[in-house]
mmCIF file of C-alpha atoms and ligand atoms in Angstrom:
data_model
loop_
_atom_site.group_PDB
_atom_site.id
_atom_site.type_symbol
_atom_site.label_atom_id
_atom_site.label_comp_id
_atom_site.label_asym_id
_atom_site.label_seq_id
_atom_site.Cartn_x
_atom_site.Cartn_y
_atom_site.Cartn_z
ATOM 1 C CA MET A 1 -68.042 -31.635 38.494
ATOM 2 C CA GLN A 2 -66.398 -34.615 36.658
ATOM 3 C CA THR A 3 -65.544 -38.067 38.006
ATOM 4 C CA TYR A 4 -62.769 -40.255 36.689
ATOM 5 C CA LEU A 5 -61.640 -43.820 37.430
ATOM 6 C CA VAL A 6 -57.858 -43.500 38.231
ATOM 7 C CA GLY A 7 -54.703 -45.387 39.191
ATOM 8 C CA GLY A 8 -54.447 -49.113 39.464
ATOM 9 C CA ALA A 9 -57.913 -49.943 38.108
ATOM 10 C CA VAL A 10 -57.189 -48.224 34.758
ATOM 11 C CA ARG A 11 -53.796 -49.872 34.570
ATOM 12 C CA ASP A 12 -55.158 -53.294 35.270
ATOM 13 C CA LYS A 13 -58.073 -52.889 32.872
ATOM 14 C CA LEU A 14 -55.640 -52.042 30.061
ATOM 15 C CA LEU A 15 -53.484 -55.059 31.080
ATOM 16 C CA ASP A 16 -56.598 -57.338 31.142
ATOM 17 C CA TYR A 17 -55.925 -58.088 34.800
ATOM 18 C CA PRO A 18 -58.830 -58.400 37.210
ATOM 19 C CA VAL A 19 -59.714 -55.172 38.907
ATOM 20 C CA TYR A 20 -60.479 -55.494 42.667
ATOM 21 C CA ASP A 21 -60.205 -51.917 43.963
ATOM 22 C CA ARG A 22 -61.503 -48.933 42.124
ATOM 23 C CA ASP A 23 -60.353 -45.392 43.063
ATOM 24 C CA TRP A 24 -62.036 -42.277 41.682
ATOM 25 C CA VAL A 25 -60.922 -38.692 41.434
ATOM 26 C CA VAL A 26 -63.496 -35.857 41.397
ATOM 27 C CA VAL A 27 -62.547 -32.583 39.615
ATOM 28 C CA GLY A 28 -64.395 -29.322 40.126
ATOM 29 C CA ALA A 29 -66.191 -30.145 43.353
ATOM 30 C CA THR A 30 -66.132 -28.883 46.867
ATOM 31 C CA PRO A 31 -66.414 -31.060 49.994
ATOM 32 C CA GLU A 32 -69.854 -29.471 50.724
ATOM 33 C CA GLN A 33 -71.096 -30.606 47.263
ATOM 34 C CA MET A 34 -69.868 -34.158 47.935
ATOM 35 C CA LEU A 35 -71.699 -34.196 51.295
ATOM 36 C CA LYS A 36 -74.844 -32.905 49.693
ATOM 37 C CA GLN A 37 -74.798 -35.818 47.316
ATOM 38 C CA GLY A 38 -74.693 -38.297 50.171
ATOM 39 C CA PHE A 39 -70.907 -39.115 50.197
ATOM 40 C CA ARG A 40 -69.393 -39.976 53.552
ATOM 41 C CA PRO A 41 -66.212 -38.073 54.450
ATOM 42 C CA VAL A 42 -63.028 -40.064 55.443
ATOM 43 C CA GLY A 43 -59.424 -39.027 55.740
ATOM 44 C CA LYS A 44 -57.828 -36.327 57.853
ATOM 45 C CA ASP A 45 -55.168 -34.822 55.665
ATOM 46 C CA PHE A 46 -57.173 -34.424 52.378
ATOM 47 C CA PRO A 47 -60.801 -34.704 51.323
ATOM 48 C CA VAL A 48 -61.717 -38.376 50.436
ATOM 49 C CA PHE A 49 -65.222 -39.545 50.425
ATOM 50 C CA ILE A 50 -66.962 -42.938 50.409
ATOM 51 C CA HIS A 51 -69.748 -43.485 47.863
ATOM 52 C CA PRO A 52 -72.974 -44.218 49.739
ATOM 53 C CA ASP A 53 -73.874 -47.208 47.626
ATOM 54 C CA SER A 54 -70.711 -48.746 46.132
ATOM 55 C CA GLY A 55 -68.480 -48.007 49.160
ATOM 56 C CA GLU A 56 -65.696 -46.960 46.725
ATOM 57 C CA GLU A 57 -63.276 -44.086 47.432
ATOM 58 C CA TYR A 58 -63.657 -40.759 45.714
ATOM 59 C CA ALA A 59 -60.890 -38.191 46.285
ATOM 60 C CA LEU A 60 -61.081 -34.582 45.348
ATOM 61 C CA ALA A 61 -58.367 -33.700 42.832
ATOM 62 C CA ARG A 62 -55.397 -32.428 44.769
ATOM 63 C CA THR A 63 -51.831 -31.219 44.443
ATOM 64 C CA GLU A 64 -49.130 -31.965 47.022
ATOM 65 C CA ARG A 65 -46.048 -30.209 48.323
ATOM 66 C CA LYS A 66 -43.164 -31.815 50.209
ATOM 67 C CA SER A 67 -43.051 -30.458 53.700
ATOM 68 C CA GLY A 68 -40.999 -33.024 55.649
ATOM 69 C CA LYS A 69 -39.178 -36.379 55.564
ATOM 70 C CA GLY A 70 -40.587 -39.646 54.610
ATOM 71 C CA TYR A 71 -43.818 -40.618 52.798
ATOM 72 C CA THR A 72 -46.036 -38.692 55.255
ATOM 73 C CA GLY A 73 -44.246 -35.368 54.852
ATOM 74 C CA PHE A 74 -46.640 -33.847 52.396
ATOM 75 C CA LEU A 75 -49.034 -30.896 52.475
ATOM 76 C CA TYR A 76 -52.093 -31.429 50.266
ATOM 77 C CA HIS A 77 -54.165 -28.800 48.466
ATOM 78 C CA ALA A 78 -57.586 -29.854 47.170
ATOM 79 C CA SER A 79 -59.847 -27.322 45.514
ATOM 80 C CA PRO A 80 -62.379 -27.199 42.617
ATOM 81 C CA ASP A 81 -59.732 -25.594 40.398
ATOM 82 C CA VAL A 82 -57.148 -28.350 40.653
ATOM 83 C CA THR A 83 -57.115 -30.111 37.215
ATOM 84 C CA LEU A 84 -57.023 -33.845 36.499
ATOM 85 C CA GLU A 85 -53.524 -33.449 34.992
ATOM 86 C CA GLU A 86 -52.252 -31.781 38.186
ATOM 87 C CA ASP A 87 -53.688 -34.616 40.265
ATOM 88 C CA LEU A 88 -52.185 -37.322 38.018
ATOM 89 C CA ILE A 89 -48.664 -35.765 37.879
ATOM 90 C CA ARG A 90 -48.140 -36.498 41.611
ATOM 91 C CA ARG A 91 -48.475 -40.231 41.070
ATOM 92 C CA ASP A 92 -45.550 -42.573 41.068
ATOM 93 C CA LEU A 93 -45.502 -44.390 37.714
ATOM 94 C CA THR A 94 -46.850 -43.367 34.310
ATOM 95 C CA ILE A 95 -48.844 -46.596 34.150
ATOM 96 C CA ASN A 96 -50.517 -45.559 37.469
ATOM 97 C CA ALA A 97 -51.159 -41.969 36.230
ATOM 98 C CA MET A 98 -54.006 -42.603 33.762
ATOM 99 C CA ALA A 99 -57.661 -41.834 34.106
ATOM 100 C CA MET A 100 -60.804 -43.114 32.484
ATOM 101 C CA THR A 101 -64.127 -41.291 31.875
ATOM 102 C CA ASP A 102 -67.544 -42.848 32.247
ATOM 103 C CA ASP A 103 -67.682 -43.665 28.536
ATOM 104 C CA GLY A 104 -64.368 -45.534 28.624
ATOM 105 C CA THR A 105 -62.151 -42.707 27.185
ATOM 106 C CA ILE A 106 -58.543 -42.907 28.503
ATOM 107 C CA ILE A 107 -56.890 -39.742 29.624
ATOM 108 C CA ASP A 108 -53.180 -40.230 29.523
ATOM 109 C CA PRO A 109 -51.155 -37.045 29.787
ATOM 110 C CA TYR A 110 -47.980 -38.795 30.931
ATOM 111 C CA HIS A 111 -47.932 -41.616 28.302
ATOM 112 C CA GLY A 112 -48.809 -44.526 30.526
ATOM 113 C CA GLN A 113 -50.302 -46.504 27.547
ATOM 114 C CA GLN A 114 -47.053 -46.191 25.678
ATOM 115 C CA ASP A 115 -45.108 -47.461 28.727
ATOM 116 C CA LEU A 116 -47.572 -50.323 29.043
ATOM 117 C CA GLN A 117 -46.720 -51.296 25.516
ATOM 118 C CA LEU A 118 -42.965 -50.829 26.053
ATOM 119 C CA LYS A 119 -43.406 -52.755 29.390
ATOM 120 C CA LEU A 120 -41.674 -50.028 31.275
ATOM 121 C CA LEU A 121 -42.126 -48.928 34.930
ATOM 122 C CA ARG A 122 -41.242 -45.227 34.516
ATOM 123 C CA HIS A 123 -41.646 -42.423 36.974
ATOM 124 C CA VAL A 124 -44.055 -39.552 36.094
ATOM 125 C CA SER A 125 -41.990 -36.585 37.176
ATOM 126 C CA PRO A 126 -38.792 -35.653 39.202
ATOM 127 C CA ALA A 127 -41.139 -35.284 42.238
ATOM 128 C CA PHE A 128 -40.881 -39.142 42.357
ATOM 129 C CA SER A 129 -37.834 -38.600 44.580
ATOM 130 C CA GLU A 130 -39.935 -36.958 47.293
ATOM 131 C CA ASP A 131 -41.455 -40.172 48.630
ATOM 132 C CA PRO A 132 -39.222 -43.062 49.723
ATOM 133 C CA LEU A 133 -42.190 -45.495 49.775
ATOM 134 C CA ARG A 134 -41.954 -45.461 45.978
ATOM 135 C CA VAL A 135 -38.723 -47.462 46.038
ATOM 136 C CA LEU A 136 -40.722 -50.322 47.629
ATOM 137 C CA ARG A 137 -43.771 -49.758 45.429
ATOM 138 C CA VAL A 138 -41.855 -49.895 42.153
ATOM 139 C CA ALA A 139 -39.934 -53.012 43.328
ATOM 140 C CA ARG A 140 -43.315 -54.562 44.117
ATOM 141 C CA PHE A 141 -44.852 -53.648 40.788
ATOM 142 C CA LEU A 142 -41.900 -55.314 39.146
ATOM 143 C CA ALA A 143 -42.518 -58.400 41.222
ATOM 144 C CA ARG A 144 -46.083 -58.379 39.861
ATOM 145 C CA TYR A 145 -45.417 -57.656 36.218
ATOM 146 C CA ALA A 146 -41.864 -59.069 35.545
ATOM 147 C CA SER A 147 -43.374 -62.278 34.205
ATOM 148 C CA LEU A 148 -45.109 -60.174 31.518
ATOM 149 C CA GLY A 149 -41.717 -58.828 30.504
ATOM 150 C CA PHE A 150 -41.799 -55.526 32.400
ATOM 151 C CA ARG A 151 -38.635 -53.806 33.589
ATOM 152 C CA ILE A 152 -37.798 -50.628 35.430
ATOM 153 C CA ALA A 153 -36.726 -47.638 33.251
ATOM 154 C CA PRO A 154 -33.029 -46.927 33.799
ATOM 155 C CA GLU A 155 -33.752 -43.328 34.759
ATOM 156 C CA THR A 156 -36.270 -44.410 37.306
ATOM 157 C CA LEU A 157 -33.822 -46.933 38.749
ATOM 158 C CA THR A 158 -31.288 -44.142 39.132
ATOM 159 C CA LEU A 159 -33.815 -42.041 41.118
ATOM 160 C CA MET A 160 -34.556 -45.087 43.327
ATOM 161 C CA GLN A 161 -30.876 -45.507 43.958
ATOM 162 C CA GLN A 162 -30.573 -41.801 44.869
ATOM 163 C CA LEU A 163 -33.566 -42.110 47.260
ATOM 164 C CA SER A 164 -31.909 -45.142 48.936
ATOM 165 C CA HIS A 165 -28.685 -43.298 49.333
ATOM 166 C CA SER A 166 -30.408 -40.337 50.962
ATOM 167 C CA ASP A 167 -31.653 -40.704 54.547
ATOM 168 C CA GLU A 168 -35.297 -40.803 53.389
ATOM 169 C CA LEU A 169 -35.698 -44.622 53.672
ATOM 170 C CA GLY A 170 -35.056 -44.323 57.390
ATOM 171 C CA HIS A 171 -38.241 -42.248 57.731
ATOM 172 C CA LEU A 172 -40.508 -45.028 56.546
ATOM 173 C CA SER A 173 -42.590 -46.584 59.353
ATOM 174 C CA THR A 174 -41.954 -50.226 60.202
ATOM 175 C CA GLU A 175 -45.612 -51.002 59.417
ATOM 176 C CA ARG A 176 -45.386 -49.564 55.855
ATOM 177 C CA VAL A 177 -42.193 -51.403 55.089
ATOM 178 C CA TRP A 178 -43.697 -54.692 56.261
ATOM 179 C CA GLN A 179 -46.939 -54.023 54.446
ATOM 180 C CA GLU A 180 -45.011 -53.550 51.088
ATOM 181 C CA PHE A 181 -42.780 -56.562 51.832
ATOM 182 C CA GLN A 182 -45.760 -58.848 52.697
ATOM 183 C CA ARG A 183 -47.546 -57.682 49.499
ATOM 184 C CA ALA A 184 -44.459 -58.334 47.482
ATOM 185 C CA LEU A 185 -44.237 -61.809 48.903
ATOM 186 C CA GLY A 186 -47.695 -62.483 47.428
ATOM 187 C CA GLU A 187 -46.783 -61.277 43.879
ATOM 188 C CA ALA A 188 -45.932 -63.579 40.977
ATOM 189 C CA SER A 189 -42.154 -63.000 41.191
ATOM 190 C CA PRO A 190 -41.226 -61.949 44.723
ATOM 191 C CA GLN A 191 -37.538 -62.462 44.040
ATOM 192 C CA GLN A 192 -37.752 -59.441 41.662
ATOM 193 C CA PHE A 193 -38.743 -57.263 44.612
ATOM 194 C CA LEU A 194 -35.591 -58.356 46.563
ATOM 195 C CA ILE A 195 -33.316 -58.131 43.562
ATOM 196 C CA THR A 196 -34.522 -54.545 42.863
ATOM 197 C CA LEU A 197 -33.982 -53.540 46.510
ATOM 198 C CA MET A 198 -30.560 -55.059 46.281
ATOM 199 C CA GLN A 199 -29.789 -53.175 43.078
ATOM 200 C CA THR A 200 -30.876 -49.863 44.522
ATOM 201 C CA ASP A 201 -29.062 -50.490 47.857
ATOM 202 C CA ALA A 202 -32.328 -50.381 49.696
ATOM 203 C CA LEU A 203 -32.045 -54.001 50.920
ATOM 204 C CA VAL A 204 -28.977 -53.282 53.060
ATOM 205 C CA LYS A 205 -30.912 -50.436 54.724
ATOM 206 C CA LEU A 206 -34.287 -52.120 55.182
ATOM 207 C CA PHE A 207 -33.508 -55.842 55.374
ATOM 208 C CA PRO A 208 -29.837 -56.373 55.930
ATOM 209 C CA GLU A 209 -30.508 -59.754 57.403
ATOM 210 C CA LEU A 210 -31.789 -61.091 54.007
ATOM 211 C CA ILE A 211 -28.624 -60.290 52.074
ATOM 212 C CA PRO A 212 -27.068 -63.764 52.507
ATOM 213 C CA ALA A 213 -30.238 -65.294 50.893
ATOM 214 C CA MET A 214 -29.584 -63.248 47.724
ATOM 215 C CA SER A 215 -26.506 -65.318 46.880
ATOM 216 C CA ASP A 216 -28.328 -68.586 47.278
ATOM 217 C CA PRO A 217 -29.870 -69.375 43.846
ATOM 218 C CA GLN A 218 -31.933 -72.286 45.307
ATOM 219 C CA THR A 219 -33.735 -69.850 47.622
ATOM 220 C CA LEU A 220 -34.479 -67.302 44.884
ATOM 221 C CA VAL A 221 -35.869 -70.020 42.639
ATOM 222 C CA ALA A 222 -37.872 -71.543 45.478
ATOM 223 C CA ILE A 223 -39.677 -68.327 46.415
ATOM 224 C CA SER A 224 -40.575 -67.729 42.802
ATOM 225 C CA GLN A 225 -42.713 -70.897 42.826
ATOM 226 C CA PRO A 226 -46.480 -70.431 43.200
ATOM 227 C CA ILE A 227 -46.761 -70.996 46.944
ATOM 228 C CA ASP A 228 -48.270 -69.274 49.998
ATOM 229 C CA SER A 229 -46.486 -65.995 50.961
ATOM 230 C CA ARG A 230 -45.907 -67.313 54.473
ATOM 231 C CA VAL A 231 -44.004 -70.269 53.002
ATOM 232 C CA ARG A 232 -42.021 -67.869 50.762
ATOM 233 C CA PHE A 233 -41.083 -65.906 53.851
ATOM 234 C CA ALA A 234 -39.973 -69.055 55.712
ATOM 235 C CA ILE A 235 -37.858 -70.183 52.751
ATOM 236 C CA LEU A 236 -36.326 -66.745 52.481
ATOM 237 C CA LEU A 237 -35.302 -66.755 56.150
ATOM 238 C CA ARG A 238 -34.005 -70.281 55.831
ATOM 239 C CA GLY A 239 -31.843 -69.156 52.902
ATOM 240 C CA ALA A 240 -30.593 -66.123 54.878
ATOM 241 C CA LEU A 241 -29.584 -68.364 57.793
ATOM 242 C CA LEU A 242 -27.857 -71.202 55.924
ATOM 243 C CA ASN A 243 -24.529 -70.178 57.386
ATOM 244 C CA THR A 244 -25.868 -69.433 60.840
ATOM 245 C CA PRO A 245 -25.443 -72.208 63.423
ATOM 246 C CA LEU A 246 -28.651 -74.113 64.030
ATOM 247 C CA GLU A 247 -28.803 -73.082 67.653
ATOM 248 C CA GLN A 248 -28.704 -69.363 66.857
ATOM 249 C CA ARG A 249 -31.376 -69.464 64.090
ATOM 250 C CA GLY A 250 -34.415 -69.412 66.396
ATOM 251 C CA GLN A 251 -33.260 -66.255 68.168
ATOM 252 C CA THR A 252 -32.260 -64.587 64.895
ATOM 253 C CA ILE A 253 -35.706 -65.229 63.400
ATOM 254 C CA LYS A 254 -37.399 -63.923 66.518
ATOM 255 C CA THR A 255 -35.387 -60.802 66.500
ATOM 256 C CA PHE A 256 -36.016 -60.305 62.724
ATOM 257 C CA CYS A 257 -39.788 -60.795 63.161
ATOM 258 C CA ASP A 258 -39.967 -58.442 66.181
ATOM 259 C CA GLN A 259 -37.941 -55.715 64.372
ATOM 260 C CA HIS A 260 -40.168 -55.854 61.297
ATOM 261 C CA ARG A 261 -43.415 -56.529 63.186
ATOM 262 C CA ALA A 262 -44.054 -59.737 61.224
ATOM 263 C CA PRO A 263 -47.449 -61.248 62.161
ATOM 264 C CA ASN A 264 -47.331 -64.446 64.250
ATOM 265 C CA ALA A 265 -48.472 -66.537 61.314
ATOM 266 C CA TYR A 266 -45.293 -65.643 59.450
ATOM 267 C CA ARG A 267 -43.027 -65.915 62.473
ATOM 268 C CA ASP A 268 -44.308 -69.307 63.677
ATOM 269 C CA LEU A 269 -44.015 -70.920 60.352
ATOM 270 C CA ALA A 270 -40.566 -69.456 59.659
ATOM 271 C CA LEU A 271 -39.343 -70.746 63.087
ATOM 272 C CA GLN A 272 -40.648 -74.184 62.539
ATOM 273 C CA PHE A 273 -39.523 -74.433 58.919
ATOM 274 C CA CYS A 274 -35.961 -73.061 59.477
ATOM 275 C CA LEU A 275 -35.357 -75.307 62.483
ATOM 276 C CA GLN A 276 -36.903 -78.523 61.025
ATOM 277 C CA SER A 277 -36.440 -78.273 57.258
ATOM 278 C CA ASP A 278 -33.322 -80.539 57.300
ATOM 279 C CA GLN A 279 -35.207 -83.187 59.130
ATOM 280 C CA LEU A 280 -38.220 -82.799 56.880
ATOM 281 C CA CYS A 281 -36.103 -83.133 53.783
ATOM 282 C CA HIS A 282 -34.478 -86.254 55.064
ATOM 283 C CA TYR A 283 -37.708 -87.781 56.360
ATOM 284 C CA SER A 284 -37.197 -91.196 54.879
ATOM 285 C CA GLN A 285 -33.863 -91.611 56.694
ATOM 286 C CA LEU A 286 -35.319 -90.740 60.095
ATOM 287 C CA ASP A 287 -35.793 -93.481 62.729
ATOM 288 C CA ALA A 288 -39.072 -93.866 64.628
ATOM 289 C CA GLY A 289 -37.972 -91.634 67.567
ATOM 290 C CA GLU A 290 -36.765 -88.933 65.166
ATOM 291 C CA ARG A 291 -40.075 -88.975 63.267
ATOM 292 C CA LEU A 292 -42.011 -88.686 66.480
ATOM 293 C CA ALA A 293 -39.788 -85.807 67.640
ATOM 294 C CA LEU A 294 -40.258 -84.036 64.343
ATOM 295 C CA ILE A 295 -44.070 -84.309 64.603
ATOM 296 C CA ARG A 296 -43.940 -82.975 68.137
ATOM 297 C CA ASN A 297 -41.539 -80.181 67.389
ATOM 298 C CA LEU A 298 -43.699 -79.026 64.545
ATOM 299 C CA ASP A 299 -46.777 -79.349 66.795
ATOM 300 C CA LEU A 300 -48.509 -81.099 63.853
ATOM 301 C CA LEU A 301 -50.869 -83.139 65.927
ATOM 302 C CA ARG A 302 -52.598 -79.954 66.996
ATOM 303 C CA ARG A 303 -51.860 -77.526 64.190
ATOM 304 C CA ASP A 304 -53.438 -78.868 61.001
ATOM 305 C CA GLU A 305 -53.013 -75.776 58.830
ATOM 306 C CA HIS A 306 -49.224 -75.978 59.283
ATOM 307 C CA LEU A 307 -48.893 -79.300 57.515
ATOM 308 C CA SER A 308 -49.850 -78.081 54.044
ATOM 309 C CA LEU A 309 -47.657 -75.011 54.400
ATOM 310 C CA LEU A 310 -44.676 -77.110 55.511
ATOM 311 C CA LEU A 311 -45.232 -79.552 52.705
ATOM 312 C CA GLN A 312 -45.352 -76.678 50.254
ATOM 313 C CA GLY A 313 -41.981 -75.523 51.577
ATOM 314 C CA CYS A 314 -40.484 -78.993 51.297
ATOM 315 C CA ALA A 315 -41.838 -79.430 47.770
ATOM 316 C CA VAL A 316 -39.622 -76.564 46.627
ATOM 317 C CA ILE A 317 -36.492 -77.036 48.683
ATOM 318 C CA CYS A 318 -36.093 -80.854 49.045
ATOM 319 C CA ASN A 319 -34.830 -82.999 46.220
ATOM 320 C CA ASN A 320 -36.871 -85.976 47.083
ATOM 321 C CA THR A 321 -40.227 -84.720 48.237
ATOM 322 C CA ASP A 322 -42.290 -87.828 47.644
ATOM 323 C CA ALA A 323 -41.271 -89.338 50.954
ATOM 324 C CA VAL A 324 -42.322 -86.425 53.102
ATOM 325 C CA GLU A 325 -45.351 -85.441 51.016
ATOM 326 C CA GLN A 326 -46.865 -88.942 51.055
ATOM 327 C CA GLN A 327 -45.636 -90.385 54.335
ATOM 328 C CA LEU A 328 -45.979 -87.493 56.764
ATOM 329 C CA PRO A 329 -49.782 -86.998 56.250
ATOM 330 C CA LEU A 330 -50.199 -90.841 56.493
ATOM 331 C CA LEU A 331 -48.260 -90.947 59.747
ATOM 332 C CA LEU A 332 -50.238 -88.060 61.233
ATOM 333 C CA GLU A 333 -53.504 -89.706 60.304
ATOM 334 C CA ALA A 334 -52.442 -92.882 62.078
ATOM 335 C CA LEU A 335 -51.103 -91.068 65.139
ATOM 336 C CA ARG A 336 -54.418 -89.210 65.513
ATOM 337 C CA GLN A 337 -56.231 -92.545 65.768
ATOM 338 C CA ILE A 338 -54.433 -93.382 68.956
ATOM 339 C CA ASP A 339 -57.208 -92.963 71.543
ATOM 340 C CA PRO A 340 -56.092 -91.937 75.090
ATOM 341 C CA LYS A 341 -59.541 -93.022 76.351
ATOM 342 C CA ALA A 342 -58.927 -96.584 75.191
ATOM 343 C CA LEU A 343 -55.583 -96.551 77.077
ATOM 344 C CA MET A 344 -57.289 -95.073 80.160
ATOM 345 C CA SER A 345 -59.895 -97.863 80.160
ATOM 346 C CA GLN A 346 -56.985 -100.260 80.240
ATOM 347 C CA GLY A 347 -56.051 -98.644 83.529
ATOM 348 C CA PHE A 348 -53.387 -96.139 82.439
ATOM 349 C CA LYS A 349 -53.327 -92.764 84.150
ATOM 350 C CA GLY A 350 -51.087 -89.834 85.001
ATOM 351 C CA LYS A 351 -47.512 -90.251 84.018
ATOM 352 C CA ALA A 352 -48.055 -93.788 83.012
ATOM 353 C CA LEU A 353 -50.742 -92.753 80.524
ATOM 354 C CA GLY A 354 -48.351 -90.190 78.978
ATOM 355 C CA GLU A 355 -45.736 -92.947 78.562
ATOM 356 C CA ALA A 356 -48.271 -95.446 77.108
ATOM 357 C CA ILE A 357 -49.355 -92.800 74.542
ATOM 358 C CA TYR A 358 -45.684 -92.155 73.694
ATOM 359 C CA ARG A 359 -44.941 -95.874 73.273
ATOM 360 C CA ALA A 360 -48.073 -96.303 71.049
ATOM 361 C CA GLN A 361 -46.988 -93.311 68.903
ATOM 362 C CA LEU A 362 -43.474 -94.643 68.575
ATOM 363 C CA ALA A 363 -44.892 -98.021 67.491
ATOM 364 C CA VAL A 364 -46.885 -96.322 64.792
ATOM 365 C CA CYS A 365 -43.746 -94.548 63.558
ATOM 366 C CA GLN A 366 -41.915 -97.863 63.496
ATOM 367 C CA GLN A 367 -44.783 -99.453 61.537
ATOM 368 C CA GLN A 368 -44.300 -96.765 58.893
ATOM 369 C CA ILE A 369 -40.582 -97.626 58.677
ATOM 370 C CA ASP A 370 -41.381 -101.331 58.427
ATOM 371 C CA GLY A 371 -43.820 -100.548 55.657
ATOM 372 C CA VAL A 372 -46.881 -101.980 57.403
ATOM 373 C CA LEU A 373 -48.582 -98.634 58.253
ATOM 374 C CA SER A 374 -51.948 -97.839 56.948
ATOM 375 C CA CYS A 375 -54.406 -95.457 58.375
ATOM 376 C CA ASN A 376 -56.875 -98.231 59.164
ATOM 377 C CA ASN A 377 -54.217 -100.099 61.091
ATOM 378 C CA PRO A 378 -53.238 -97.995 64.101
ATOM 379 C CA SER A 379 -50.845 -99.706 66.455
ATOM 380 C CA HIS A 380 -53.134 -99.942 69.492
HETATM 381 P P1 LIG B 401 -52.635 -52.267 43.834
HETATM 382 O O1 LIG B 401 -53.112 -53.097 42.696
HETATM 383 O O2 LIG B 401 -51.388 -52.847 44.417
HETATM 384 O O3 LIG B 401 -53.638 -51.845 44.820
HETATM 385 P P2 LIG B 401 -52.683 -49.537 43.024
HETATM 386 O O4 LIG B 401 -51.983 -48.867 41.931
HETATM 387 O O5 LIG B 401 -54.116 -49.521 43.017
HETATM 388 O O6 LIG B 401 -52.051 -50.981 43.122
HETATM 389 P P3 LIG B 401 -52.842 -48.081 45.574
HETATM 390 O O7 LIG B 401 -51.880 -48.134 46.632
HETATM 391 O O8 LIG B 401 -54.240 -48.524 45.784
HETATM 392 O O9 LIG B 401 -52.119 -48.938 44.380
HETATM 393 O O10 LIG B 401 -52.809 -46.627 45.034
HETATM 394 C C1 LIG B 401 -53.773 -46.147 44.058
HETATM 395 C C2 LIG B 401 -53.053 -45.122 43.150
HETATM 396 O O11 LIG B 401 -52.629 -44.025 43.986
HETATM 397 C C3 LIG B 401 -51.849 -45.683 42.393
HETATM 398 O O12 LIG B 401 -52.172 -46.260 41.228
HETATM 399 C C4 LIG B 401 -50.997 -44.435 42.261
HETATM 400 O O13 LIG B 401 -51.553 -43.676 41.186
HETATM 401 C C5 LIG B 401 -51.318 -43.593 43.535
HETATM 402 N N1 LIG B 401 -50.353 -43.854 44.590
HETATM 403 C C6 LIG B 401 -50.476 -44.588 45.659
HETATM 404 N N2 LIG B 401 -49.436 -44.505 46.492
HETATM 405 C C7 LIG B 401 -48.551 -43.689 45.940
HETATM 406 C C8 LIG B 401 -47.270 -43.182 46.265
HETATM 407 N N3 LIG B 401 -46.698 -43.499 47.374
HETATM 408 N N4 LIG B 401 -46.731 -42.236 45.433
HETATM 409 C C9 LIG B 401 -47.354 -41.865 44.315
HETATM 410 N N5 LIG B 401 -48.544 -42.331 43.888
HETATM 411 C C10 LIG B 401 -49.189 -43.226 44.698
#
């Protein structure tokens, strides 16, 4: 029985990237032997075990055979006579198909080290075409490594195009597509993920709504900045909807997020950003009522975490960001100092109290425009 570190951990060690997840392959063992050694079994389709101390995943070496559509349509065969090379050949890219022994020796039957040096994302075998998820994975790896100079091997790009033109992409589950998309949004160059999907004709099948954003250079540059992936998502949708009338944008975003099962944190920020980004970018030209309406529409008095995300978005799409970046937090701080209890002690209640708060808030906004606002000088 032999144990090898495999996949992303070996790749990232060789690239000098931090390794977060370690996956292991065990050759020459039976499930019974693993259980005897104290491993806990997981996985229904094939034998994977969890190490009792480290909690890391150990999979028995296996081969796979395509048995149906999509990325789940595989039959697996794990047995003690499956070799390491047989296990590695079913992996997507040569740089993901290397193994390492305990003493640090690299086992590299498909020339992953050479491709690391050539900076090439290259498929391991023609069986690459059996799993449509690989189109998304390769695009995502490009988004991660493009800044190091990596590119996709032309022959791999051709296979990705063929996969996109087949009906295989349609068999991916919504959850897996979103998972890859969200991960790509967190990579160093998310625009490369989208450009690759566009080049392989996968974008039109998976995210047709995003195609208009691809011809807006400002959007592509903006999402490549080092910002939160939720902000990148919001900027991307904003770019996709630039030619959509303002009053239709909200519904379009909701439909997009429902279809792709985007989490609420993505959906809410995208809605706010797409609907309010023009106002945000022209903050210094807004009058007091417009400033207050902006704060209320963005729900900023209650949702603290949104402010920094919105400001990140403005920083990359507005020309003059100083105004909003400096003034909006200052205004919020002052608005939060308006104390309803103080107004109540002056006898305001019910509707009159609401109106008094509104007037106080408006006065604070006006103070900012007049240049007399400071956080220690609330209007009341
Ligand atoms: P990441 O750093 O994004 O986690 P990773 O390479 O570790 O990258 P995992 O999804 O954890 O990615 O997969 C571990 C390994 O399993 C990969 O390196 C690859 O060898 C193999 N693998 C995973 N998914 C596929 C797939 N759909 N097709 C082929 N091989 C795959």
